[in-house]
XYZ file of C-alpha atoms in Angstrom:
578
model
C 4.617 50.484 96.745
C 4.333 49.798 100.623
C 7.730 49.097 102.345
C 7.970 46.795 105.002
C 7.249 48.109 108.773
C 10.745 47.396 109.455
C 12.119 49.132 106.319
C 10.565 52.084 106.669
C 11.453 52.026 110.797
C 15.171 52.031 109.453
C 14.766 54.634 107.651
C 13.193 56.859 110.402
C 16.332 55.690 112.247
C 18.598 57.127 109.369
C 17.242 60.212 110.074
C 17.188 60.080 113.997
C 20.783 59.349 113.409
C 21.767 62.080 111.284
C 24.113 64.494 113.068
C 26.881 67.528 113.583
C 29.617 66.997 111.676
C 32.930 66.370 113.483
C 35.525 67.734 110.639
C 34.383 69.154 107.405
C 32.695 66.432 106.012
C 31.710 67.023 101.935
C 28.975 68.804 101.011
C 26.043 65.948 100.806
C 24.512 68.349 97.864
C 27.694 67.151 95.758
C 25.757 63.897 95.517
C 22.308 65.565 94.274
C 22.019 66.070 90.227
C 21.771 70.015 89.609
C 18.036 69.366 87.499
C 16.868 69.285 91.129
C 13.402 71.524 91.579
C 13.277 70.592 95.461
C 15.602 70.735 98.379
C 15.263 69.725 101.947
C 18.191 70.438 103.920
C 18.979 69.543 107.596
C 22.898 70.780 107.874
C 22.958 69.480 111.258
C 20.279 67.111 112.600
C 21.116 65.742 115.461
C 20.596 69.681 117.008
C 17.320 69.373 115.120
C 16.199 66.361 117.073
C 17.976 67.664 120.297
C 15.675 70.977 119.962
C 12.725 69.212 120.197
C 13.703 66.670 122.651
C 14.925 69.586 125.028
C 12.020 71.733 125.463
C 10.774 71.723 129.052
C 7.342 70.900 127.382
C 8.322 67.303 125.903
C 9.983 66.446 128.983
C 6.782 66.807 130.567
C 4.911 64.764 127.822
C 7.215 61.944 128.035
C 6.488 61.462 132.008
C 2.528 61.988 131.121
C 1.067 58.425 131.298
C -0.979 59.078 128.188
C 2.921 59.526 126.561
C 3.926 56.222 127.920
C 0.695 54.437 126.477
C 1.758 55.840 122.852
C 5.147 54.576 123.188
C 3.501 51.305 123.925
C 1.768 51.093 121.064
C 2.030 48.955 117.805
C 2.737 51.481 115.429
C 5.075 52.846 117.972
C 7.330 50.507 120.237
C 8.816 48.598 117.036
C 10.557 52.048 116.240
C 12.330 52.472 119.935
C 13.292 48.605 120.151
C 15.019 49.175 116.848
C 17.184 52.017 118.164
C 17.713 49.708 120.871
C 19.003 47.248 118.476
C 20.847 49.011 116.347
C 22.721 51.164 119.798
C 23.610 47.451 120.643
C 24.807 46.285 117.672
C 27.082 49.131 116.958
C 28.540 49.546 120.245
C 27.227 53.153 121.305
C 23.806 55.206 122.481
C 22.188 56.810 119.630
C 23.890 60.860 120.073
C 27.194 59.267 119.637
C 25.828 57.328 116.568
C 24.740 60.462 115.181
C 27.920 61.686 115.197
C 29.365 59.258 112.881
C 26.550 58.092 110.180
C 25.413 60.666 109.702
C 27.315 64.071 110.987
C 27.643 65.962 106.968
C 23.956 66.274 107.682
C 20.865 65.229 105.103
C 19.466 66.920 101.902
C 16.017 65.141 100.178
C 15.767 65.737 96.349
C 13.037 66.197 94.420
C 12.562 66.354 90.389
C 8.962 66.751 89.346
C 7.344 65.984 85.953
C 7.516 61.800 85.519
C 4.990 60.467 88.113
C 6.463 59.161 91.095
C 8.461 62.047 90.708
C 12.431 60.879 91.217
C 13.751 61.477 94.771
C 17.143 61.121 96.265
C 18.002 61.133 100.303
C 21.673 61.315 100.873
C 22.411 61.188 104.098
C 26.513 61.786 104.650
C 28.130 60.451 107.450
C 31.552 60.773 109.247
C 33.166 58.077 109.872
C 32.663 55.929 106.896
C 33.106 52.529 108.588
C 30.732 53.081 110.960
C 28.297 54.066 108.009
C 29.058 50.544 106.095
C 28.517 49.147 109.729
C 24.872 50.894 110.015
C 24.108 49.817 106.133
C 24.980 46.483 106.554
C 22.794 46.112 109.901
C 20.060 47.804 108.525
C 20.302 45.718 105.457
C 20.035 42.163 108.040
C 17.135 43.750 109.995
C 15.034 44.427 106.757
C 15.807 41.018 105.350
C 14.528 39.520 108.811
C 11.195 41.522 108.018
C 10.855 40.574 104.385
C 11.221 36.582 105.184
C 8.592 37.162 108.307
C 6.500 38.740 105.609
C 6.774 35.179 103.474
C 9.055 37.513 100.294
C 5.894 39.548 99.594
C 8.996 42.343 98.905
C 11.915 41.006 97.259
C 15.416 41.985 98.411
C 17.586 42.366 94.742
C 21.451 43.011 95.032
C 23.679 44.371 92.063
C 26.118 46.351 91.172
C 27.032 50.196 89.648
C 30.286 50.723 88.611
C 31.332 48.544 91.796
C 29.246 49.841 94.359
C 26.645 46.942 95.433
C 22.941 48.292 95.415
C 20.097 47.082 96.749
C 16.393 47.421 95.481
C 13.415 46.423 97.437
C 9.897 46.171 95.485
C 9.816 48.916 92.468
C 10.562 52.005 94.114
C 13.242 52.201 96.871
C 16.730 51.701 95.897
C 19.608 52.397 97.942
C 23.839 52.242 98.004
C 26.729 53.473 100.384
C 29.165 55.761 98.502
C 32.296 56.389 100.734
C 30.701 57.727 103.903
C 27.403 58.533 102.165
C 24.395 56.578 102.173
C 21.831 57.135 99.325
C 18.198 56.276 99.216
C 16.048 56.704 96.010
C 13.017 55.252 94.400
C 14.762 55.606 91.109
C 17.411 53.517 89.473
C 17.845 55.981 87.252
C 18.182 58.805 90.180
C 20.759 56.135 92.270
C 22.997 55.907 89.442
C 23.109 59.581 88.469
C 24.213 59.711 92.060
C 26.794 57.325 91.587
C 28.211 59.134 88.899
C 28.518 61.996 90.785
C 30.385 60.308 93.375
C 32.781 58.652 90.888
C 33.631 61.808 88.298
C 31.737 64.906 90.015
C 30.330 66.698 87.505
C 27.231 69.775 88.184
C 25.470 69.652 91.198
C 23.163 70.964 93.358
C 26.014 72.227 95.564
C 26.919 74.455 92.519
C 23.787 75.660 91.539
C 24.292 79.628 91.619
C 20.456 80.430 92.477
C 20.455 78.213 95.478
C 23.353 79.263 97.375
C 21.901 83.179 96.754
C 18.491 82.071 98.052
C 19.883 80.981 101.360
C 20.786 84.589 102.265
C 17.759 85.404 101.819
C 16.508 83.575 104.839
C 18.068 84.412 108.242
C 21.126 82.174 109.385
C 21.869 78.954 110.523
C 18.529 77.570 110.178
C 17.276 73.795 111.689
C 16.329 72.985 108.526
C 16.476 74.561 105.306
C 13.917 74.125 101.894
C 14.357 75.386 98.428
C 11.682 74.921 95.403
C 12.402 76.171 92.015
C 9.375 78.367 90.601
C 10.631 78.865 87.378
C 10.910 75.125 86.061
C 7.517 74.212 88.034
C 5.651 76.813 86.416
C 6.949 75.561 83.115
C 5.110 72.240 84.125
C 1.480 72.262 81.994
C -0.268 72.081 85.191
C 1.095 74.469 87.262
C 0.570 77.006 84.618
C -3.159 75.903 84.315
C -3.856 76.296 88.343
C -1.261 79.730 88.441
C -3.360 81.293 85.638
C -6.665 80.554 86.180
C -9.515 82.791 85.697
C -11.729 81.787 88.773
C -13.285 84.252 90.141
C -12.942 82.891 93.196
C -9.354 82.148 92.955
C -9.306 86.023 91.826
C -10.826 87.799 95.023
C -9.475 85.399 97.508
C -5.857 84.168 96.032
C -5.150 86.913 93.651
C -2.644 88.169 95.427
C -0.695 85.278 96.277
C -0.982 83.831 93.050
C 0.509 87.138 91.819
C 3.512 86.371 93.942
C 3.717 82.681 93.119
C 3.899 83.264 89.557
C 6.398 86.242 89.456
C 8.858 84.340 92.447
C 11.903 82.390 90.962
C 11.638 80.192 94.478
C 10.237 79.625 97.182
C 11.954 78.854 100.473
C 11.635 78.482 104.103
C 13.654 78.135 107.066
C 12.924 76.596 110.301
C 14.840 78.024 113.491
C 14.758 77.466 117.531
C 13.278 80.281 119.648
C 14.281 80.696 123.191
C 9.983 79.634 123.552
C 9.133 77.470 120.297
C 10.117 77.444 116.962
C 9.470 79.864 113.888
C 9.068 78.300 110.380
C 9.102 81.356 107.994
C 9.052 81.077 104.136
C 9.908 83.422 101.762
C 9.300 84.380 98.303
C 11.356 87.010 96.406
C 8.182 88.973 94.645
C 6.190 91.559 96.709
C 3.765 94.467 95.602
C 5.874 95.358 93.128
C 4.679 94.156 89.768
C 1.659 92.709 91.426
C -1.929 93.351 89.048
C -5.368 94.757 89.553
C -5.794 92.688 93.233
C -2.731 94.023 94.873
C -5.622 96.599 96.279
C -7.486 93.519 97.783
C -5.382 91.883 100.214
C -2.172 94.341 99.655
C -2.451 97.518 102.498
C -1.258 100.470 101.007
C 2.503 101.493 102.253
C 0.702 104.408 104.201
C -1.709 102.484 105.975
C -1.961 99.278 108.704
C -2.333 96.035 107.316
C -4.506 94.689 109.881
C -5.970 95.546 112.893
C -5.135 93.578 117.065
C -6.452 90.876 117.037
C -9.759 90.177 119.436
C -8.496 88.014 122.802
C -12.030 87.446 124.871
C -12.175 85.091 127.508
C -11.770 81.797 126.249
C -10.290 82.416 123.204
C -9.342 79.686 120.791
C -8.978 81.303 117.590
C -8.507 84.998 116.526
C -7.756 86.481 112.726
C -7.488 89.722 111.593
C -7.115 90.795 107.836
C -6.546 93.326 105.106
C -9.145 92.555 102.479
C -10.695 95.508 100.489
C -13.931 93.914 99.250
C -14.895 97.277 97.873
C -12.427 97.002 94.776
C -13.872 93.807 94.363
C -16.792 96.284 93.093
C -14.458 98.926 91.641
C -12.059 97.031 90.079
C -14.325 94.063 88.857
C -13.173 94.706 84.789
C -9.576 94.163 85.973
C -9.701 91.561 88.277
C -12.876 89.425 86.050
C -13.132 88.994 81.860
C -15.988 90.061 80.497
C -18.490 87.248 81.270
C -17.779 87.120 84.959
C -18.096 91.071 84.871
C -21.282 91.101 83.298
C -22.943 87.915 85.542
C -21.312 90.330 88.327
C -23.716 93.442 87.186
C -26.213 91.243 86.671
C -26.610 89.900 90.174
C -26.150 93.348 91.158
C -29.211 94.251 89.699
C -31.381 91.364 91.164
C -29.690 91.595 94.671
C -32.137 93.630 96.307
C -34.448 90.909 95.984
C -32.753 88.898 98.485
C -30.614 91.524 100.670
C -33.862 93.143 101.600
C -34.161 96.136 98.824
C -30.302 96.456 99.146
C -28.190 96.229 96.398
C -24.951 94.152 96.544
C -22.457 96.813 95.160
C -23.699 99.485 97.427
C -22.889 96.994 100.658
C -19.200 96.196 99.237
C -18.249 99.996 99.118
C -19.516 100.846 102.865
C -17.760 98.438 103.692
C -14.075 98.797 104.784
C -10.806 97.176 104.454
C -10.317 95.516 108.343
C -12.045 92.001 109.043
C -11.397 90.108 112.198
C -12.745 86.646 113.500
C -12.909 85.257 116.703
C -13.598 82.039 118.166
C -14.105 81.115 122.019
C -14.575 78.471 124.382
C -18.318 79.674 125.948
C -19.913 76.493 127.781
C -22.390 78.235 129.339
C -24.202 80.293 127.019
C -26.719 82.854 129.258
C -29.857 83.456 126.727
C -31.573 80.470 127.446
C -32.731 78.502 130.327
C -32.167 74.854 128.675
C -28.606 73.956 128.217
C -27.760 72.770 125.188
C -26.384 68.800 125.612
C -23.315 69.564 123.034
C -21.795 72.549 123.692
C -20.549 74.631 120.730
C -18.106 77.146 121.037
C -18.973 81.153 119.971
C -17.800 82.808 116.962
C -17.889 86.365 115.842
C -16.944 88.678 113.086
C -16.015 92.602 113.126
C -16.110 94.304 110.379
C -14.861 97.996 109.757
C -17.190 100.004 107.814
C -16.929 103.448 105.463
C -19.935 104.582 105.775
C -21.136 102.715 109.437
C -24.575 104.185 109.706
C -26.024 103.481 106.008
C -24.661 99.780 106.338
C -25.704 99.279 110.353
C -29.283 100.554 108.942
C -29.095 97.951 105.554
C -27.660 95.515 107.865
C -30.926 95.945 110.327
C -33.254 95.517 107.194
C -31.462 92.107 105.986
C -31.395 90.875 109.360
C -34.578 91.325 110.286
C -36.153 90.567 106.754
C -34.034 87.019 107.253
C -35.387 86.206 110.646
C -38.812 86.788 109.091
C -38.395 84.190 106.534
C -36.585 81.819 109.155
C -39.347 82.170 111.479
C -41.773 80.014 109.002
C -39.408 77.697 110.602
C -38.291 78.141 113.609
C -40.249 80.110 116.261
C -37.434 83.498 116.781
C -37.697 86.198 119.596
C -36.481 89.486 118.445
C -34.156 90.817 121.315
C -32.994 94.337 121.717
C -30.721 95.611 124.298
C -28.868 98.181 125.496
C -24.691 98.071 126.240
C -23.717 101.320 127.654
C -24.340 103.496 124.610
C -24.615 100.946 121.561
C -27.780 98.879 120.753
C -27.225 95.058 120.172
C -30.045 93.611 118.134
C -30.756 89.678 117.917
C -32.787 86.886 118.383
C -33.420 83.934 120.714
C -34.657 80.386 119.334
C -38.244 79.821 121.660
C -37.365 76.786 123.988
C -41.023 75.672 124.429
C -41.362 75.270 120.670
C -40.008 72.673 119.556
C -37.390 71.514 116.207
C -37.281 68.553 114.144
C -34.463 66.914 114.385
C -32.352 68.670 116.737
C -32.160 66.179 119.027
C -29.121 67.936 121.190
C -30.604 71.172 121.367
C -27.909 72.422 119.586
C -30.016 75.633 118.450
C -29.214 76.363 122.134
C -26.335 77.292 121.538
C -27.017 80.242 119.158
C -28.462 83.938 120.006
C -27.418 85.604 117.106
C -27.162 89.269 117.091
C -24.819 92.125 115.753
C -24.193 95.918 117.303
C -22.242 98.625 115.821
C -19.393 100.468 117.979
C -18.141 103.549 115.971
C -16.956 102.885 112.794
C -17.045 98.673 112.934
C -20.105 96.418 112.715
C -20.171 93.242 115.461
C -21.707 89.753 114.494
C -22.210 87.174 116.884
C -22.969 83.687 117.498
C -24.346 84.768 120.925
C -25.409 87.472 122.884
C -22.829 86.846 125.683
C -20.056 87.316 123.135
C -21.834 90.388 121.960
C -21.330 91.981 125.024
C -17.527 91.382 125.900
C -16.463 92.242 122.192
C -18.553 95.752 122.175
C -16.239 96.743 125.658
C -13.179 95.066 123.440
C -13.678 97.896 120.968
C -14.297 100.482 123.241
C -11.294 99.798 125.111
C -9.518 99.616 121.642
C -10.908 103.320 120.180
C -9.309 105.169 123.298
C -5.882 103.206 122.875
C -4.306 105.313 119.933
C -1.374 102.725 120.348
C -3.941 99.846 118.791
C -4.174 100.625 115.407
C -2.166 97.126 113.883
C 0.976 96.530 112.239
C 2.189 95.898 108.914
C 1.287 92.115 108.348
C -1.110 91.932 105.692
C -2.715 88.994 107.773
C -2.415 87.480 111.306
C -4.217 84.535 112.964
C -3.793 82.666 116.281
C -4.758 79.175 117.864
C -4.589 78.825 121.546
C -3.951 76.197 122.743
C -5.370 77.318 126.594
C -8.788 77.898 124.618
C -8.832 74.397 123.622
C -7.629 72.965 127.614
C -10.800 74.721 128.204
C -12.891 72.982 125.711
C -11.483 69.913 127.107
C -12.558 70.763 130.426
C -16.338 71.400 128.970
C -16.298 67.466 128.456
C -14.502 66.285 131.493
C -17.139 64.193 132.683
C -17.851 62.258 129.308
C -13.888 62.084 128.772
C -13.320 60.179 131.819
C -16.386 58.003 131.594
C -14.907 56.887 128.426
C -11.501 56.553 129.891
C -13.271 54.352 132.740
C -15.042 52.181 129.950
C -12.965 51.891 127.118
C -9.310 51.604 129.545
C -10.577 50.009 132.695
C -8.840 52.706 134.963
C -10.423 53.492 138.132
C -12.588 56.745 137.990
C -9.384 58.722 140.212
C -6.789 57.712 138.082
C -9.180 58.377 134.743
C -9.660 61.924 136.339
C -5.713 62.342 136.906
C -4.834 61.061 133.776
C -7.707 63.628 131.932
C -6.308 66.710 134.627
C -2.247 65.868 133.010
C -3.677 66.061 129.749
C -5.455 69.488 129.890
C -2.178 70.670 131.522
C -0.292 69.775 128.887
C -2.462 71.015 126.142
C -2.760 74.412 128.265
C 0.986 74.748 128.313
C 1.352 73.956 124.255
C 0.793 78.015 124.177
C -0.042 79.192 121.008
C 0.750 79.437 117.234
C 0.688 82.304 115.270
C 0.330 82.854 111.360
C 1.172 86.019 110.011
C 1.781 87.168 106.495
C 3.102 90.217 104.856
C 3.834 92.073 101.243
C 7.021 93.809 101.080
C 8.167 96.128 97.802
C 9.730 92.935 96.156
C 9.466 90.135 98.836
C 6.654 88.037 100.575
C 6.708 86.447 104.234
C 4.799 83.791 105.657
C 5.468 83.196 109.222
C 4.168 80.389 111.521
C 5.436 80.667 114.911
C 4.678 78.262 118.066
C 5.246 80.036 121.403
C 5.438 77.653 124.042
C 3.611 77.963 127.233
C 4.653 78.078 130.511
């Protein structure tokens, strides 16, 4: 069911409105049935909105005239004159408001299983008048939009054991209960509410498991979430997907599938740094108990779970890894059945065919258990004299090796034997130069023959080519990337200090990276901005300038994961600039 623009606009300013508390108000979780399977908790969120609205960042966005555009907007401006409205109508600016609708904070409910799954948003306030006040208003301002709609969503009003409700189309129902107001797209849900609020009864707010999950998060978080594993893996389809035997699922899931079907919840917490946020989530099953692929993305206890990550100029994106795609070899009867085993051996046995005479299983054990990716902003790309007219950025990957000289001499065969059979093609020049002491062996596309149907020269963009420093193998996009990463990992070898950390996994966006990819297409940017706004080409060029600023100064985010003995962490953490 759609809900009117202006319905769901009051909603979002239920939620804007939802604050501290000023005295105790009751637990808004009293109101929530305890068959719940999902929580979403915001104790206080007015100091959620304030953190947001506070950084040093936003204040800058809001005076960027790109900001004031958006708030000018369709979708957008409706939203802000009804805050407007409603701070009229009720006598006080929206902070103060929060105080009193909604100070006991807000918890969304989820039950799975029936399809739309049941939902409940209580939202409890503290000063109960001004709650009926806000309902009521609310209640005139969404009638206004149904008859400007012509009725296409009736407005029905009853009653539950004397509390009026109101329904709007077939799935949002909602009632004030003392100082509470409760949303649902459930009669069924609403009432169950109801009766909570009339006898009590078991709730969520007495649910053992969920008040010994919170400690296992870190204090006072902005907002809290809770899922119950053990009822949704009791749900047909979640057992399907959690037990699959895809292979695929195997070598690259297997060991968070382990954890997501041994974890009686899941939960996360999201929390204010003194530079961004962290949201971290949490599941209470680790390497412990895990099967056959804790040994592909699991480092052992005695070892580093990944290696730094690579930071070249430019740098928009940079991973780095545990994943031991040896044991995908070794351990292929305990990770595959029987038919995925013996299609396994059997491709083994025809690989050499197409890897050059080299047989897949012997590649997989050179190889080692360290894998990082890099992606950077590289406009100007050196190996060729035509410029390609879309610039792409570079990518690379760096792999750590066993045994480094058997693979960097298979890898020389493949590469080679592939450029052969892409050359029927494409006309390639083999390239091979020297970096100090390690050789770096690629190709170049030839720019006086020409490609079908690459209009934007985009091949122009590519010199690929891969080098070996010590024990780690170097693929690149281009030779100019090449170059910089091979002095990366010399650097690296002679720091004993950069050997990783314990995260089983860590990635990173920056945000600078992509300011600079903005500045690639200046030009074209502001000659749209000159077209498509009818700005002046000074004040298209200021405008473009305040927006690479502000996308410069949005930092970065980092994702990092780890296996404890009987716990998993997912981290994602956004570190704003400066």
């Amino acid at each position: 069911m759609r809900l009117p623009r202006c319905c769901l606009a009051s909603l979002a300013c239920v939620v804007l409105l939802a604050a501290g508390a000023r005295a105790a108000p009751p637990d808004p979780l009293r109101l929530v049935p305890g068959q719940a399977e999902l929580i979403v908790e915001v104790k206080n969120p007015r100091r959620l909105v304030e953190a947001f609205t506070t950084l040093d960042l936003v204040k800058q966005a809001q005076a960027a005239p790109a900001f004031q555009d958006l708030l000018e907007t369709a979708n957008v401006r409706p939203f802000f004159q009804l805050v407007a409205h409603f701070e009229k109508q009720l006598g006080a600016s929206w902070p103060e408001l929060l105080d009193r609708v909604a100070g006991g904070g807000l918890v969304l409910a989820v039950r799975y299983g029936s399809q739309p799954p049941p939902a409940l948003l209580i939202i409890q306030g503290t000063d109960e008048a001004a709650v009926h006040k806000f309902a009521r208003l609310a209640l005139e301002v969404i009638e206004q939009e149904v008859a400007r709609q012509e009725g296409r969503e009736q407005i029905q009003k009853a009653s539950y054991r004397g509390i009026e409700t109101v329904s709007i189309g077939k799935e949002f129902r909602a009632a004030v209960a003392g100082a509470a107001l409760i949303i649902s797209n459930s009669d069924k849900a609403l009432q169950r509410s109801l009766d909570l609020h009339h006898n009590g009864g078991r709730s969520m707010a007495e649910v053992k498991g969920l008040a010994e999950a919170r400690r296992q998060l870190p204090p006072d978080p902005l907002a809290f979430a809770w899922l119950d594993m053990d009822s949704i893996r009791r749900r047909p389809r979640a057992k399907e997907v959690l037990t699959t035997e895809d292979a695929n699922v195997r070598v690259f899931l297997g060991s968070l599938f382990s954890v997501l079907r041994r974890t009686p919840h899941l939960l996360a917490g999201l929390y204010r740094e003194e530079n961004g946020f962290v949201l971290t989530t949490r599941a209470a099953a680790g390497r412990e108990g895990m099967g056959p692929e804790v040994g592909l993305h699991v480092p052992p206890a005695d070892q580093p779970g990944t290696r730094p990550l690579l930071e070249p100029k430019g740098v928009l994106f940079s991973s780095s890894s545990y994943f031991n795609l040896a044991k995908i070899w070794e351990e292929r009867e305990k990770l595959f059945n029987k038919e995925q085993v013996k299609a396994l051996e059997a491709f083994d046995q025809t690989s050499a065919r197409f890897l050059s005479g080299n047989q897949l299983s012997k590649l997989l054990l050179q190889t080692g258990p360290y894998q990082r990716f890099v992606v950077v902003n590289q406009p100007t790309p050196g190996a060729y004299q035509t410029a390609p007219k879309i610039p792409l950025p570079a990518f690379a990957l760096v792999q750590e090796l066993r045994e480094p000289e058997p693979f960097a001499r298979s890898v020389n065969t493949i590469v080679r034997g592939a450029a052969l059979l892409a050359g029927t093609r494409v006309r390639l020049q083999l390239m091979e130069e020297k970096h100090g002491e390690h050789e770096i062996v690629g190709y170049r596309f030839d720019e006086k023959a020409p490609v079908a149907g690459d209009v934007n020269g985009l091949r122009f963009n590519f010199s690929p080519c891969f080098a070996c420093v010590g024990n780690q193998i170097v693929f690149c996009s281009t030779l100019e990337l090449c170059h910089e990463l091979v002095d990366l990992l010399e650097k690296e070898a002679k720091d004993a200090a950069a050997q990783g950390h314990r995260a089983a996994s860590v990635s990173r966006l920056y945000f600078a990276g992509g300011a600079g990819v903005l500045k690639v297409f200046e030009d074209a940017l502001i000659a749209q901005a000159v077209l498509e706004e009818g700005v002046g080409l000074a004040e298209a060029r200021k405008q473009l300038e305040g927006l690479i600023e502000l996308v410069r100064r949005l930092g970065v985010i980092n994702i990092e994961s780890a296996y404890g003995v009987n716990d998993f962490r997912l981290d994602v953490r956004l570190r704003v600039g400066k």
